[in-house]
Coordinates of C-alpha atoms in Angstrom, one line a residue:
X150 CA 135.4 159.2 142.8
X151 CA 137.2 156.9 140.3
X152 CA 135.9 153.7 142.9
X153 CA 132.6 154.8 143.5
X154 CA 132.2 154.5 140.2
X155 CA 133.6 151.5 139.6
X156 CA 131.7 149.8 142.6
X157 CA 128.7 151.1 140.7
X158 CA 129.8 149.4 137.7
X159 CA 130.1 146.2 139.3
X160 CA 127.0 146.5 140.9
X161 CA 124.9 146.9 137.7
X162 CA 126.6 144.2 136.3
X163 CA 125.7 141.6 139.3
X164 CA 122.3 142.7 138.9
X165 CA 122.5 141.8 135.7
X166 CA 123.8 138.3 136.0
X167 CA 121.6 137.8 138.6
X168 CA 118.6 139.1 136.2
X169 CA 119.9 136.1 133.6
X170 CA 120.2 133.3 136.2
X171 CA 116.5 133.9 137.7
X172 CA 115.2 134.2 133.7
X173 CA 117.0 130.7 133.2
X174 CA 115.6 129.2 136.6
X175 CA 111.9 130.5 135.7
X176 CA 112.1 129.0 132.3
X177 CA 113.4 125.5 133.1
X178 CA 111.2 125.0 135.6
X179 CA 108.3 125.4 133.1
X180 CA 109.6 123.0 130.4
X181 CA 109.6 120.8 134.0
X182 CA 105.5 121.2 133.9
X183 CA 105.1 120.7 130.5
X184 CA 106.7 117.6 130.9
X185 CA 104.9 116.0 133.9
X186 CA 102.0 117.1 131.7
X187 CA 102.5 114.8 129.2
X188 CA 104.0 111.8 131.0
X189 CA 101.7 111.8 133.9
X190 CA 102.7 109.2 136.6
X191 CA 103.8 106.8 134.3
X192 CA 107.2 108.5 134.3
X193 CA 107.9 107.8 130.3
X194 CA 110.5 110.8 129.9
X195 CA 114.4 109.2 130.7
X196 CA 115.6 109.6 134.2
X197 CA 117.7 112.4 133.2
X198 CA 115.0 115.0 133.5
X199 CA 113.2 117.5 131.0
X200 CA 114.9 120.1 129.4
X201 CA 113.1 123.0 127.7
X202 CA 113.8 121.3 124.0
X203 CA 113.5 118.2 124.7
X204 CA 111.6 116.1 121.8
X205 CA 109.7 112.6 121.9
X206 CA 111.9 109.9 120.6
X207 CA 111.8 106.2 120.6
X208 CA 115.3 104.1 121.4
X209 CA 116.6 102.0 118.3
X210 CA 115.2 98.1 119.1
X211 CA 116.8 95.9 121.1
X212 CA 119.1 99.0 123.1
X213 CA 120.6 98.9 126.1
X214 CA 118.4 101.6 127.3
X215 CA 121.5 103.8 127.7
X216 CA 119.7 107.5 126.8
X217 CA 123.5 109.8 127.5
X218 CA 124.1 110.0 123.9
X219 CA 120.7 110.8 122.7
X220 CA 118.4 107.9 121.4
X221 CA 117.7 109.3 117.4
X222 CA 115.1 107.9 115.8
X223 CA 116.4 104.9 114.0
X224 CA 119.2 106.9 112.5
X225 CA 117.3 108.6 110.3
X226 CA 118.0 112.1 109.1
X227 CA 115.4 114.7 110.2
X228 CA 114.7 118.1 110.2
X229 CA 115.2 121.5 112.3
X230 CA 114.5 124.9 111.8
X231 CA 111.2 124.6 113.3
X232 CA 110.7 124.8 116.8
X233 CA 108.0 122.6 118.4
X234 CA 109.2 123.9 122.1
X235 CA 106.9 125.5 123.4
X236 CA 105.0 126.5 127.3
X237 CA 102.1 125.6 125.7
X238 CA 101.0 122.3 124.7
X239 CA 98.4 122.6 122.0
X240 CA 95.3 120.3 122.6
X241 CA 96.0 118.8 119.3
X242 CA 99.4 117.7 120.6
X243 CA 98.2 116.5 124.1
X244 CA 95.5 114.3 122.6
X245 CA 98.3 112.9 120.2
X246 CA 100.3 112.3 123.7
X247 CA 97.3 110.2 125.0
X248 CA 97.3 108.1 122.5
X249 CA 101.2 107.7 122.6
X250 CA 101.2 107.3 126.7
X251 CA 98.3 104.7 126.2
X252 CA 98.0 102.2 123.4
X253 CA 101.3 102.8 121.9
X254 CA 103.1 101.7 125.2
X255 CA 100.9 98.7 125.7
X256 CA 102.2 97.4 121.9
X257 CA 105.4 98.4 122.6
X258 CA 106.0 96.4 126.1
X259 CA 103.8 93.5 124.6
X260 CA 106.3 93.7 121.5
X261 CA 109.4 94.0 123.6
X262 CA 107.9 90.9 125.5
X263 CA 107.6 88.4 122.1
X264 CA 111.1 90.0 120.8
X265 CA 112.7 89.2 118.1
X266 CA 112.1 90.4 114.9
X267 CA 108.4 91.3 116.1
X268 CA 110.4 94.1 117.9
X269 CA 112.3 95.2 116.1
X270 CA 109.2 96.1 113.2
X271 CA 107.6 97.4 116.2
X272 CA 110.4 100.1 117.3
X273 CA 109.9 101.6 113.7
X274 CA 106.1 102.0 114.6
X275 CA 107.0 103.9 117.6
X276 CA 109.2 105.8 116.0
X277 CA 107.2 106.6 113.3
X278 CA 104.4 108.1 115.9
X279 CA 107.5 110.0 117.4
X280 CA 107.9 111.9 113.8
X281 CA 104.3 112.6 113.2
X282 CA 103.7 114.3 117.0
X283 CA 106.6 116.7 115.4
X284 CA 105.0 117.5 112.2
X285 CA 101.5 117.8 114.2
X286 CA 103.2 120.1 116.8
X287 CA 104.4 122.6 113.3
X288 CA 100.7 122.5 112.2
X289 CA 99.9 123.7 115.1
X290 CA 101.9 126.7 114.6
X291 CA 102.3 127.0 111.1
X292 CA 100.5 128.3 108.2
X293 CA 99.2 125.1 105.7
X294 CA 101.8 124.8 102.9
X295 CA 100.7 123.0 99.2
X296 CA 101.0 119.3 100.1
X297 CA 103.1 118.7 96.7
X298 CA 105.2 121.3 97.6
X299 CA 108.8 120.4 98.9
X300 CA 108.1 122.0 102.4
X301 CA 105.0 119.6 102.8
X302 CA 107.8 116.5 101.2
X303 CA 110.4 117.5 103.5
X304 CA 108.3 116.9 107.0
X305 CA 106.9 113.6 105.7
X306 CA 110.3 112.8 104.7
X307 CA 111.2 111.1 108.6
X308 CA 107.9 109.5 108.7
X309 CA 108.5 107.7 105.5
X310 CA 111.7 106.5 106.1
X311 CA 110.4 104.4 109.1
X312 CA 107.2 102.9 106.9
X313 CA 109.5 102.3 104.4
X314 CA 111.6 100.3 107.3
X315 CA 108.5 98.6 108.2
X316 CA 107.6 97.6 104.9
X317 CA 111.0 96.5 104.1
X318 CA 110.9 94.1 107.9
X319 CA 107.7 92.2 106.3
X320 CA 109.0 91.5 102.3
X321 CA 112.6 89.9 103.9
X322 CA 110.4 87.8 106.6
X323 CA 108.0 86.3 104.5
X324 CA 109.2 82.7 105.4
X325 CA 109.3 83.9 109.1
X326 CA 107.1 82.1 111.7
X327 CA 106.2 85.8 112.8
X328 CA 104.8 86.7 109.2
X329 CA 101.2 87.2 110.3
X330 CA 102.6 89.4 112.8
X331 CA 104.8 90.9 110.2
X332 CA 102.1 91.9 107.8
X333 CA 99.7 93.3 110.3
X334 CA 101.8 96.1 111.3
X335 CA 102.9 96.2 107.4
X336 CA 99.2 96.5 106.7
X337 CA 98.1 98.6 109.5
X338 CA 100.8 101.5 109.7
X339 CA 99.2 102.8 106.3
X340 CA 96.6 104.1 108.6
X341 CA 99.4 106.8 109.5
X342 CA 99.3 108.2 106.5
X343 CA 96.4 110.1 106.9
X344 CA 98.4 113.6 107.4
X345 CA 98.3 113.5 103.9
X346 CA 94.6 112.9 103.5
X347 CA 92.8 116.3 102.5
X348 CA 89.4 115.0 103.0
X349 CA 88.0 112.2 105.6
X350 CA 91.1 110.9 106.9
X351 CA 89.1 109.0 109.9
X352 CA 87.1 107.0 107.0
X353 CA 90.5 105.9 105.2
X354 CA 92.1 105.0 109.2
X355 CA 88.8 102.5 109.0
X356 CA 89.4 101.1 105.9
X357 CA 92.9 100.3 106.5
X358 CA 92.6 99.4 110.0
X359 CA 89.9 96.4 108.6
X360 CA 92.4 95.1 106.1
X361 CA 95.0 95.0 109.3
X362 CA 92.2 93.1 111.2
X363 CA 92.4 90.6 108.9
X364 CA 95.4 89.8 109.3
X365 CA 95.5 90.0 113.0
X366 CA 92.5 87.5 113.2
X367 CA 95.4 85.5 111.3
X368 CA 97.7 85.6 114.5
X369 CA 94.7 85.3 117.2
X370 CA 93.8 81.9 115.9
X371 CA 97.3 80.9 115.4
X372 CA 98.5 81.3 119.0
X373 CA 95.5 81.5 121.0
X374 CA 96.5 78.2 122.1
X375 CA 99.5 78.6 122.6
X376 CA 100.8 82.1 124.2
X377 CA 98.3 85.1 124.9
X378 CA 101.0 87.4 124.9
X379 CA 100.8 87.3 120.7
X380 CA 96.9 87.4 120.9
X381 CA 96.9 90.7 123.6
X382 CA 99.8 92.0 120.9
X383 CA 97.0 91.3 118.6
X384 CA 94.4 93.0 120.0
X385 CA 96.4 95.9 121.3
X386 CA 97.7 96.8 117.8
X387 CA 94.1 97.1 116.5
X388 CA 93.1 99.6 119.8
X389 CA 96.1 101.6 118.7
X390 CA 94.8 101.9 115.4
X391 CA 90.8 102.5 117.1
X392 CA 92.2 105.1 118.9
X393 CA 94.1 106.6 116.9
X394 CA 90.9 107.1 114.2
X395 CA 89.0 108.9 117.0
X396 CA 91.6 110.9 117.8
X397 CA 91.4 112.0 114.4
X398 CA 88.2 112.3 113.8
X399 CA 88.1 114.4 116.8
X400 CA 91.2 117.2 115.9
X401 CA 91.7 116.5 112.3
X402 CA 88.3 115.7 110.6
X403 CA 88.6 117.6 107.6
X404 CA 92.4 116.8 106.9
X405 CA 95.4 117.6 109.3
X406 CA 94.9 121.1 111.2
X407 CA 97.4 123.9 110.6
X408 CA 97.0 127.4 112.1
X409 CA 95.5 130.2 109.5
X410 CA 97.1 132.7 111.8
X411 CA 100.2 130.9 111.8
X412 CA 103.4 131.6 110.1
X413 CA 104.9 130.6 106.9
X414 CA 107.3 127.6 106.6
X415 CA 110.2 128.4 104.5
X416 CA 112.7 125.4 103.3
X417 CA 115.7 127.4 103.1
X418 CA 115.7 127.5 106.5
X419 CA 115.2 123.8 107.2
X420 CA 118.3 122.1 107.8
X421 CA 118.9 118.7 108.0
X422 CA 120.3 117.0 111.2
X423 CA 121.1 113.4 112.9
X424 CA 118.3 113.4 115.5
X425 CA 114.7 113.2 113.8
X426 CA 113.3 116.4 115.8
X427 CA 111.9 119.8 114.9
X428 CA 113.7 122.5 116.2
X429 CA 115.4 126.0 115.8
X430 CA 118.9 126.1 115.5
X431 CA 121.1 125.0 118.6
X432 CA 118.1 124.5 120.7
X433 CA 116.9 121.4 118.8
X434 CA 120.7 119.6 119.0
X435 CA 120.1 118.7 122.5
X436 CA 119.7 114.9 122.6
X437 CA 115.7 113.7 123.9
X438 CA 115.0 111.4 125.9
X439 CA 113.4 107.5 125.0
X440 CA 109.3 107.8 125.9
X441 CA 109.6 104.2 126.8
X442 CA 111.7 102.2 129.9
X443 CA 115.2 101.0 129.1
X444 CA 114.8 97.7 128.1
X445 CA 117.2 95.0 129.2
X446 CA 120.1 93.5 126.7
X447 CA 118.9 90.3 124.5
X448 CA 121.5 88.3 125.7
X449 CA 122.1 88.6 130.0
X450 CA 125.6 88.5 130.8
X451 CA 127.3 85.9 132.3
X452 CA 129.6 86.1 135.4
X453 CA 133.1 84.2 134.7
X454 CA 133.5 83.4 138.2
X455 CA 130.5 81.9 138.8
X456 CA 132.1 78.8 137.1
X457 CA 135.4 77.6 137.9
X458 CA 137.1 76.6 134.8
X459 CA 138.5 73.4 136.2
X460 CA 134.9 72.1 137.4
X461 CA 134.0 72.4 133.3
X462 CA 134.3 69.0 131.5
X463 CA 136.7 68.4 129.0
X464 CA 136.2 66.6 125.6
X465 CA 138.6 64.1 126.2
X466 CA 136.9 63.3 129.7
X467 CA 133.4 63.2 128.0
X468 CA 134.8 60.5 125.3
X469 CA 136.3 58.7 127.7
X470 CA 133.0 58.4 129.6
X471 CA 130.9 57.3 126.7
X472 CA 133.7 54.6 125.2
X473 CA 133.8 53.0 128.9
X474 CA 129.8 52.5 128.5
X475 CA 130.4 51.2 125.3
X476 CA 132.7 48.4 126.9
X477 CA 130.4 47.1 129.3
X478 CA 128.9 44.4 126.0
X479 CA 125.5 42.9 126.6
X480 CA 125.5 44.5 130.8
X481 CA 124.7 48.0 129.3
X482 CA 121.5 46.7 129.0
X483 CA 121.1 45.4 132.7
X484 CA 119.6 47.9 133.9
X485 CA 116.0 48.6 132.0
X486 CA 112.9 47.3 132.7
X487 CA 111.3 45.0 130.6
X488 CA 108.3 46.1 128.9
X489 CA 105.1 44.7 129.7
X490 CA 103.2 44.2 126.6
X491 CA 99.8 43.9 127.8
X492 CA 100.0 47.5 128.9
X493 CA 101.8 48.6 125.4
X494 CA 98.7 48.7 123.0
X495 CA 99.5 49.5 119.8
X496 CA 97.9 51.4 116.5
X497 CA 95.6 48.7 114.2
X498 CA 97.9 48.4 111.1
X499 CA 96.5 50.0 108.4
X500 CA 95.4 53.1 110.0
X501 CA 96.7 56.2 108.9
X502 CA 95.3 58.6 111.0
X503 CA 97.5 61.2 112.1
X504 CA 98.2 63.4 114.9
X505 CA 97.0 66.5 112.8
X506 CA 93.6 64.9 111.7
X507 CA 93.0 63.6 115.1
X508 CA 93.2 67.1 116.4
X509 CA 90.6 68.4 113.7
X510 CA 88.2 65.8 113.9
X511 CA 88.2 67.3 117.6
X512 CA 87.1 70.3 116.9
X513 CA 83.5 71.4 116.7
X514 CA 82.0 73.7 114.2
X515 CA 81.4 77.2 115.4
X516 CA 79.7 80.0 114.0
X517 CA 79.7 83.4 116.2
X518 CA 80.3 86.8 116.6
X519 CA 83.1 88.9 118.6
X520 CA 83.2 92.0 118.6
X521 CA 82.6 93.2 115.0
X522 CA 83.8 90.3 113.7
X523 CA 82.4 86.9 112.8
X524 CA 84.4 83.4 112.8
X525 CA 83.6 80.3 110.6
X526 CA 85.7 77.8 111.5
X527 CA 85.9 73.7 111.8
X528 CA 83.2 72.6 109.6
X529 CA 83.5 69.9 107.7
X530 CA 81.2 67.9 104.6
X531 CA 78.8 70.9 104.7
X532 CA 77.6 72.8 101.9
X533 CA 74.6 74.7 104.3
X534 CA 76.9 76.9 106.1
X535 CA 74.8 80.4 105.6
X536 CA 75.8 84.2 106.9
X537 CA 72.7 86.1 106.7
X538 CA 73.0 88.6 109.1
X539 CA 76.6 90.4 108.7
X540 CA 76.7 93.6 108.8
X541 CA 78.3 96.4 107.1
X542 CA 80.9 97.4 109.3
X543 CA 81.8 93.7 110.5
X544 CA 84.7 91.5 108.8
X545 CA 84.4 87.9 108.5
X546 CA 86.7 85.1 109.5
X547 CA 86.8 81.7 107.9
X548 CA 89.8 78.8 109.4
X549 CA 90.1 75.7 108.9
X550 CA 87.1 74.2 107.1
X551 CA 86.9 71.0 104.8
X552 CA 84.7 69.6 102.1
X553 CA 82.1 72.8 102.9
X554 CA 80.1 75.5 101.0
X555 CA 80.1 78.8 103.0
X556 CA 77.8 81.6 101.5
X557 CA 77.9 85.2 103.1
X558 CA 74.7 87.4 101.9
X559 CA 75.2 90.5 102.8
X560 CA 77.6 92.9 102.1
X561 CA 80.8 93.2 104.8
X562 CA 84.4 94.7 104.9
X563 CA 86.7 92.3 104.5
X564 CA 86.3 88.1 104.5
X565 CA 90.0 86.2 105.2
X566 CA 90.2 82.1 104.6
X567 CA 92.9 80.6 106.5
X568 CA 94.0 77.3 106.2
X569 CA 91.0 75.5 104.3
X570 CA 90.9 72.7 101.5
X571 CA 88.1 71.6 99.1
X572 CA 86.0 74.7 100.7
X573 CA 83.7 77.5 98.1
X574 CA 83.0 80.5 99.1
X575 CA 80.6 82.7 97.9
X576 CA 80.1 86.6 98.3
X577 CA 77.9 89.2 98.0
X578 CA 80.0 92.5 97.8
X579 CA 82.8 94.0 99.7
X580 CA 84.1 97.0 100.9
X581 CA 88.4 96.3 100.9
X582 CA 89.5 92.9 100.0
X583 CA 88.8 89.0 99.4
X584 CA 91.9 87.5 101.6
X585 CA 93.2 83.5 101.2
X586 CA 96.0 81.7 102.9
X587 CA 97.6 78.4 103.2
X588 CA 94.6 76.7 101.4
X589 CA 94.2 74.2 99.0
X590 CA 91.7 73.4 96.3
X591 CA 89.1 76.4 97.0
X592 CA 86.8 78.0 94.8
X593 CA 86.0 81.5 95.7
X594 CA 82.9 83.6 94.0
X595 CA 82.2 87.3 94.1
X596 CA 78.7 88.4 93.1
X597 CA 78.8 91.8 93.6
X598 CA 81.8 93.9 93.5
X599 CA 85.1 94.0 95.3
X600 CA 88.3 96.0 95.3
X601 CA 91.1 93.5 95.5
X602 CA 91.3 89.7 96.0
X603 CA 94.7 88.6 97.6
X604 CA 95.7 84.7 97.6
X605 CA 99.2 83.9 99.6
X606 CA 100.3 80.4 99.8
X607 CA 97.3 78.7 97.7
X608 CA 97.3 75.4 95.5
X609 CA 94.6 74.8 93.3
X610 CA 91.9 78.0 93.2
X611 CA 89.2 79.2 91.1
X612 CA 88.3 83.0 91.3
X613 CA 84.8 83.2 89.6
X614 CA 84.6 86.9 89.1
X615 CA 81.0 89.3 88.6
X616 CA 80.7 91.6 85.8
X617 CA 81.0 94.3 88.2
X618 CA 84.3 93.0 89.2
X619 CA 85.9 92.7 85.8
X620 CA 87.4 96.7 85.7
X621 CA 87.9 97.3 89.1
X622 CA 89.0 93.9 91.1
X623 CA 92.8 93.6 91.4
X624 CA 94.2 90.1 92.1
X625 CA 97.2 89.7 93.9
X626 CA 99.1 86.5 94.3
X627 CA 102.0 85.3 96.2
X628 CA 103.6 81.6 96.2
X629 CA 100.5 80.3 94.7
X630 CA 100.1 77.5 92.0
X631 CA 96.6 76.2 89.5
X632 CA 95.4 79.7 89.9
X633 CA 92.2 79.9 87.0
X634 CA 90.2 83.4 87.0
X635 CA 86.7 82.7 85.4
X636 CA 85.1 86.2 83.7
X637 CA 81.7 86.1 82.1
X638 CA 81.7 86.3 78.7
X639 CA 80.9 89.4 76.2
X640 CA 76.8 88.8 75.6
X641 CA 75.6 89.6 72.1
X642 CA 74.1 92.9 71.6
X643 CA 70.6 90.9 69.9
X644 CA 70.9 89.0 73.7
X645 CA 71.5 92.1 75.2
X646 CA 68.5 93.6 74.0
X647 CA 66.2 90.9 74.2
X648 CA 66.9 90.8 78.0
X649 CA 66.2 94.3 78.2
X650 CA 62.5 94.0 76.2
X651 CA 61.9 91.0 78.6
X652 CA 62.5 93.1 81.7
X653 CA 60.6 95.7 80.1
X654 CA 57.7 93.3 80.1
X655 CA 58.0 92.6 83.7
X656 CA 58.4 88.8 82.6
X657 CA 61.2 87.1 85.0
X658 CA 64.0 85.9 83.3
X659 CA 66.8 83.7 84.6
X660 CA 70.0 84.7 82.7
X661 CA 72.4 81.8 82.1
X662 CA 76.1 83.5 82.5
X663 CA 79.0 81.7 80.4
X664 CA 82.3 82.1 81.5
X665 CA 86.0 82.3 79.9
X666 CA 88.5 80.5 82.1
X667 CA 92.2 82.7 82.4
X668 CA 95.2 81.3 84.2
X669 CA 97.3 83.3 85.7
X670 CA 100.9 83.3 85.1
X671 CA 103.4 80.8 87.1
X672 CA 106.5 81.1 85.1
X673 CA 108.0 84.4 85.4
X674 CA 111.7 85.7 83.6
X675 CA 114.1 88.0 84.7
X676 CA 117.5 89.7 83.1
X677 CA 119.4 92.3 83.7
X678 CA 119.1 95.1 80.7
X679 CA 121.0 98.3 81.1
X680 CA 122.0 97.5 84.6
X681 CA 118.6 97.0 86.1
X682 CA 116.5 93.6 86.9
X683 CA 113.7 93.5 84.4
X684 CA 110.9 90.6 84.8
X685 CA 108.5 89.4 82.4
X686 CA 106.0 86.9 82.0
X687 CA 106.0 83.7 80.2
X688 CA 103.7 83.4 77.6
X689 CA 101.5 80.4 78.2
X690 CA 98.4 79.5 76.4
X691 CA 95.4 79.8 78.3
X692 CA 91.4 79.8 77.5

């Protein structure tokens, strides 16, 4: 009796192991569809397979591609306690995949492909996306907290940390022949910040993504001469950005989308951990796989027996070869051809053309319109150069014009200057910013209204400003010298109300504006008070 019943006993308990394994095999091979589901055929998860918690991560830049230890997300601290595995992907979260699958691989190959520091700033952007698909996939599940509360903080808190990288890449590069590209992702990856955006987040993607335009147009015209690869890297940042604004204006058009129904997040029970994932307790740990392919080391290694060492050459051998040509006296020369001087023209003296002019002088004027936005470039001695019909939505880029008046009518988003001298500009109103680089002796006049005007490497500029522009324009300045901001000045009340009698009249009046000329401060001084850096400005006497 005492063995049947133990046979019984053991019986139960195989049936109940058995139970466990089938429970186990049923649920990984569902984390196996969710993840074909949202790599497709483009195999982005690692080679080592899906597991059920597995998260989307982006390997640090420049990595061996070696995924066993976990690729974390620039080493940033990140959260758990909230599990984002789930059978389900929400459609929120699969759109966000499409977008990360699509665009964001394109930039990232194109970036691993220019390398260098361009890559580096670039692994943060991935990263950075990798963070936000996490806090999207807890909205999704998740009742909306206050967004100044420390819950809201806490799962912005990875997100930031890689802008901040970003940000960080583009101050300590600004001498770096990749600046341009440097300041378009600086620019641009504001657009990400629309998960804090209660209200029209697509409308503030748009704004920023025009101010990024700008400076891409920057990086077009620099090296669409010389490699495509930057302007395709150009162009694919911008779709990232176009995509990623329908996206949200598709899922999130009223702010980002939490779940009514959903249930409360609680910050005592976030934890912090070394991976930047979302998840619950010792599911989360596991380490998740890169979304992109490994990508090669910087430097290939080099075989040592390839080369024999004896077959190198020695110092002493090399010196010894050049002393014994040396020796040879007037016979070193034996050997050349004599030159022919017939066929040798030279340059007239006296003429200092150089290589640089020549070039310019080459190039012919151009006025035209791709995509949404307009170039102006290569005129020169003309003050007739008109923009009538800009529209709102369209930017406007101006390079390398000389001696030359360019007037833009109608109101646009932004309007960048790159690399003009003696060259005015004048516009009507617009909707970001007034952007100047690398120019010389430029005079720039708003008549409307603008937010911002930003000059970066100029010499000699004069910023006539509108009354419109005098509470709200901000002028920002950056390795700039002979900087003069003209205001109009304060008109007398009796003037003030004689034009109004006038206009009351219906008699046309032609208002003659005086302006007060400001410099702006050069000279800056800096000490250290209390063990902080404090700056001030040098007093200077200006108009």
């Amino acid at each position: 009796m005492v063995e049947t019943s133990s046979i019984a006993a053991l019986l139960k308990r195989l049936d109940a192991v058995t139970t466990k394994l089938e429970d186990q095999a049923m649920a990984g091979a569902s984390a196996a569809e969710v993840s074909s589901s949202l790599t497709g055929s483009g195999g982005i998860v690692g080679a080592g397979g899906p597991r059920p918690s597995q998260s989307l991560s982006v390997p640090p830049s420049g990595g061996n591609g070696d995924n066993s230890g976990g690729a974390s997300l620039g080493g940033s601290p990140s959260i758990s306690g909230v599990s984002t595995t789930t059978s389900n992907v929400p459609a929120v979260v699969d759109g966000y995949d499409e977008l990360v699958n699509g665009p964001l691989k394109v930039f990232i190959e194109l970036s691993h492909a220019i390398g260098g520091i361009v890559e580096e700033q670039a692994g943060h952007v991935g990263k950075l996306l990798a963070a936000q698909r996490e806090m999207i996939m807890i909205a999704a599940s998740s009742h909306k907290p206050p967004m100044t509360s420390d819950v809201f903080r806490l799962l912005l808190e990875p997100a930031l940390q890689e802008l901040t990288q970003i940000l960080e890449i583009r101050d300590k590069n600004r001498s770096n022949a990749y600046a341009p590209h440097l300041s378009t992702l600086a620019e641009g990856i504001r657009c990400f910040g629309w998960v804090s955006m209660e209200s029209k987040p697509a409308t503030y993607i748009g704004q920023v993504k025009d101010t990024a335009q700008a400076h891409a147009s920057k990086v077009i015209a620099e090296w669409q001469e010389k490699d495509e690869n930057h302007v395709h890297w150009a162009h694919a940042f911008i779709q990232l950005l176009t995509d990623l604004q329908s996206y949200v204006r598709k899922y999130h058009a009223a702010g980002l989308t939490w779940n009514p129904k959903g249930t409360p997040l609680d910050i005592n029970k976030l934890t912090r951990t070394e991976n930047n994932t979302f998840a619950t307790g010792a599911e989360g740990t596991s380490s998740p796989s890169s979304p992109f392919p490994p990508q090669p080391p910087l430097v290939p290694a080099v075989s040592q027996a390839a080369v024999p060492l004896s077959s190198l050459p020695t110092r002493d051998a090399d010196m010894s070869a050049v002393f014994a040509q040396l020796n040879q006296g007037e016979t070193i020369t034996s050997h050349l051809r004599p030159v022919d001087n017939t066929r040798a023209p030279r340059r007239p003296s006296g003429s200092g053309t150089s290589r640089a002019e020549g070039k310019s002088s080459s190039k012919v004027p151009r006025m035209a319109l791709e995509g949404n936005k307009w170039i102006i470039e290569h005129f020169e001695n003309n003050n007739d150069v008109v923009l009538e019909n800009a529209e709102l939505g369209q930017t406007v880029y101006i390079f390398g014009c000389q001696n030359s008046t360019i007037q833009i009518k109608t109101k646009v988003t932004t309007v960048a200057m790159d690399s003009c001298t003696k060259t005015g500009l004048c516009v009507e109103s617009l909707v970001t910013s007034l952007d100047v680089i690398n120019s010389k002796s430029v005079q720039l006049q708003i008549l409307g209204n603008a937010p911002s005007v930003t000059l970066d490497k100029v010499d000699s500029c004069m910023v006539y400003l509108s009354r419109e522009c005098m509470d709200t324009t901000g002028i920002f300045t950056t390795k700039t010298s002979g900087v003069n901001v003209l205001t109009p000045a304060p008109v007398p009340e009796q003037q003030q109300q004689q034009t109004a009698t006038t206009t009351a009249a219906g008699t046309a009046t032609t208002e003659s504006i005086e302006y007060v000329e400001r410099s702006v401060p050069e000279q800056l001084f800096t000490r250290m008070v209390d063990g902080k850096m404090v700056t001030s400005i040098v007093e200077q006497s200006s108009g």
